[in-house]
Amino acid sequence: MLSAPVVIVATICALIVIYFLPRLTSIGRKLYGRYRRRQRALRQERERQEQLQRRAQQH
């Protein structure tokens, strides 16, 4: 069996995680959204540059 202090500390840790989980989730979603937007912008810029190069080669 686990001793009482270990159980109490584990319970408090679990309650803290449960309390902060929605905040952590929203922060994670916000950061992931920023990452995806940055990746999309880089990809679009790359595609635009490639398109400009193709047009320049055609003329």
PDB file of C-alpha atoms in Angstrom:
ATOM      1  CA  MET A   1       0.000   0.000   0.000  1.00  0.00           C
ATOM      2  CA  LEU A   2       1.063   3.553  -0.597  1.00  0.00           C
ATOM      3  CA  SER A   3       1.580   5.809   2.361  1.00  0.00           C
ATOM      4  CA  ALA A   4      -0.926   8.574   3.023  1.00  0.00           C
ATOM      5  CA  PRO A   5       1.386  11.506   2.106  1.00  0.00           C
ATOM      6  CA  VAL A   6       2.093   9.966  -1.308  1.00  0.00           C
ATOM      7  CA  VAL A   7      -1.629   9.536  -1.985  1.00  0.00           C
ATOM      8  CA  ILE A   8      -2.357  13.097  -0.865  1.00  0.00           C
ATOM      9  CA  VAL A   9       0.392  14.558  -3.063  1.00  0.00           C
ATOM     10  CA  ALA A  10      -0.761  12.480  -6.049  1.00  0.00           C
ATOM     11  CA  THR A  11      -4.356  13.627  -5.521  1.00  0.00           C
ATOM     12  CA  ILE A  12      -3.337  17.274  -5.305  1.00  0.00           C
ATOM     13  CA  CYS A  13      -1.244  16.919  -8.481  1.00  0.00           C
ATOM     14  CA  ALA A  14      -4.170  15.301 -10.290  1.00  0.00           C
ATOM     15  CA  LEU A  15      -6.504  18.120  -9.207  1.00  0.00           C
ATOM     16  CA  ILE A  16      -4.010  20.752 -10.374  1.00  0.00           C
ATOM     17  CA  VAL A  17      -3.707  19.069 -13.769  1.00  0.00           C
ATOM     18  CA  ILE A  18      -7.499  18.823 -14.085  1.00  0.00           C
ATOM     19  CA  TYR A  19      -7.856  22.492 -13.137  1.00  0.00           C
ATOM     20  CA  PHE A  20      -5.264  23.781 -15.617  1.00  0.00           C
ATOM     21  CA  LEU A  21      -5.962  21.348 -18.482  1.00  0.00           C
ATOM     22  CA  PRO A  22      -8.468  23.587 -20.339  1.00  0.00           C
ATOM     23  CA  ARG A  23      -6.031  26.509 -20.185  1.00  0.00           C
ATOM     24  CA  LEU A  24      -3.163  24.349 -21.376  1.00  0.00           C
ATOM     25  CA  THR A  25      -5.323  23.013 -24.198  1.00  0.00           C
ATOM     26  CA  SER A  26      -6.286  26.497 -25.373  1.00  0.00           C
ATOM     27  CA  ILE A  27      -2.652  27.649 -25.233  1.00  0.00           C
ATOM     28  CA  GLY A  28      -1.597  24.581 -27.199  1.00  0.00           C
ATOM     29  CA  ARG A  29      -4.258  25.188 -29.848  1.00  0.00           C
ATOM     30  CA  LYS A  30      -3.221  28.828 -30.175  1.00  0.00           C
ATOM     31  CA  LEU A  31       0.445  27.910 -30.604  1.00  0.00           C
ATOM     32  CA  TYR A  32      -0.401  25.156 -33.095  1.00  0.00           C
ATOM     33  CA  GLY A  33      -2.560  27.586 -35.084  1.00  0.00           C
ATOM     34  CA  ARG A  34       0.311  30.065 -35.271  1.00  0.00           C
ATOM     35  CA  TYR A  35       2.657  27.296 -36.389  1.00  0.00           C
ATOM     36  CA  ARG A  36       0.229  26.166 -39.118  1.00  0.00           C
ATOM     37  CA  ARG A  37      -0.288  29.731 -40.374  1.00  0.00           C
ATOM     38  CA  ARG A  38       3.465  30.295 -40.526  1.00  0.00           C
ATOM     39  CA  GLN A  39       3.979  27.021 -42.415  1.00  0.00           C
ATOM     40  CA  ARG A  40       1.174  27.897 -44.851  1.00  0.00           C
ATOM     41  CA  ALA A  41       2.645  31.365 -45.456  1.00  0.00           C
ATOM     42  CA  LEU A  42       6.082  29.875 -46.141  1.00  0.00           C
ATOM     43  CA  ARG A  43       4.602  27.319 -48.536  1.00  0.00           C
ATOM     44  CA  GLN A  44       2.603  29.974 -50.384  1.00  0.00           C
ATOM     45  CA  GLU A  45       5.679  32.174 -50.703  1.00  0.00           C
ATOM     46  CA  ARG A  46       7.689  29.237 -52.051  1.00  0.00           C
ATOM     47  CA  GLU A  47       4.954  28.438 -54.576  1.00  0.00           C
ATOM     48  CA  ARG A  48       4.768  32.095 -55.622  1.00  0.00           C
ATOM     49  CA  GLN A  49       8.542  32.222 -56.178  1.00  0.00           C
ATOM     50  CA  GLU A  50       8.432  29.003 -58.212  1.00  0.00           C
ATOM     51  CA  GLN A  51       5.609  30.387 -60.315  1.00  0.00           C
ATOM     52  CA  LEU A  52       7.551  33.612 -60.956  1.00  0.00           C
ATOM     53  CA  GLN A  53      10.598  31.596 -61.994  1.00  0.00           C
ATOM     54  CA  ARG A  54       8.530  29.489 -64.385  1.00  0.00           C
ATOM     55  CA  ARG A  55       7.045  32.627 -65.940  1.00  0.00           C
ATOM     56  CA  ALA A  56      10.497  34.177 -66.312  1.00  0.00           C
ATOM     57  CA  GLN A  57      11.811  31.043 -68.030  1.00  0.00           C
ATOM     58  CA  GLN A  58       8.922  31.012 -70.507  1.00  0.00           C
ATOM     59  CA  HIS A  59       9.722  34.495 -71.805  1.00  0.00           C
TER      60      HIS A  59
END
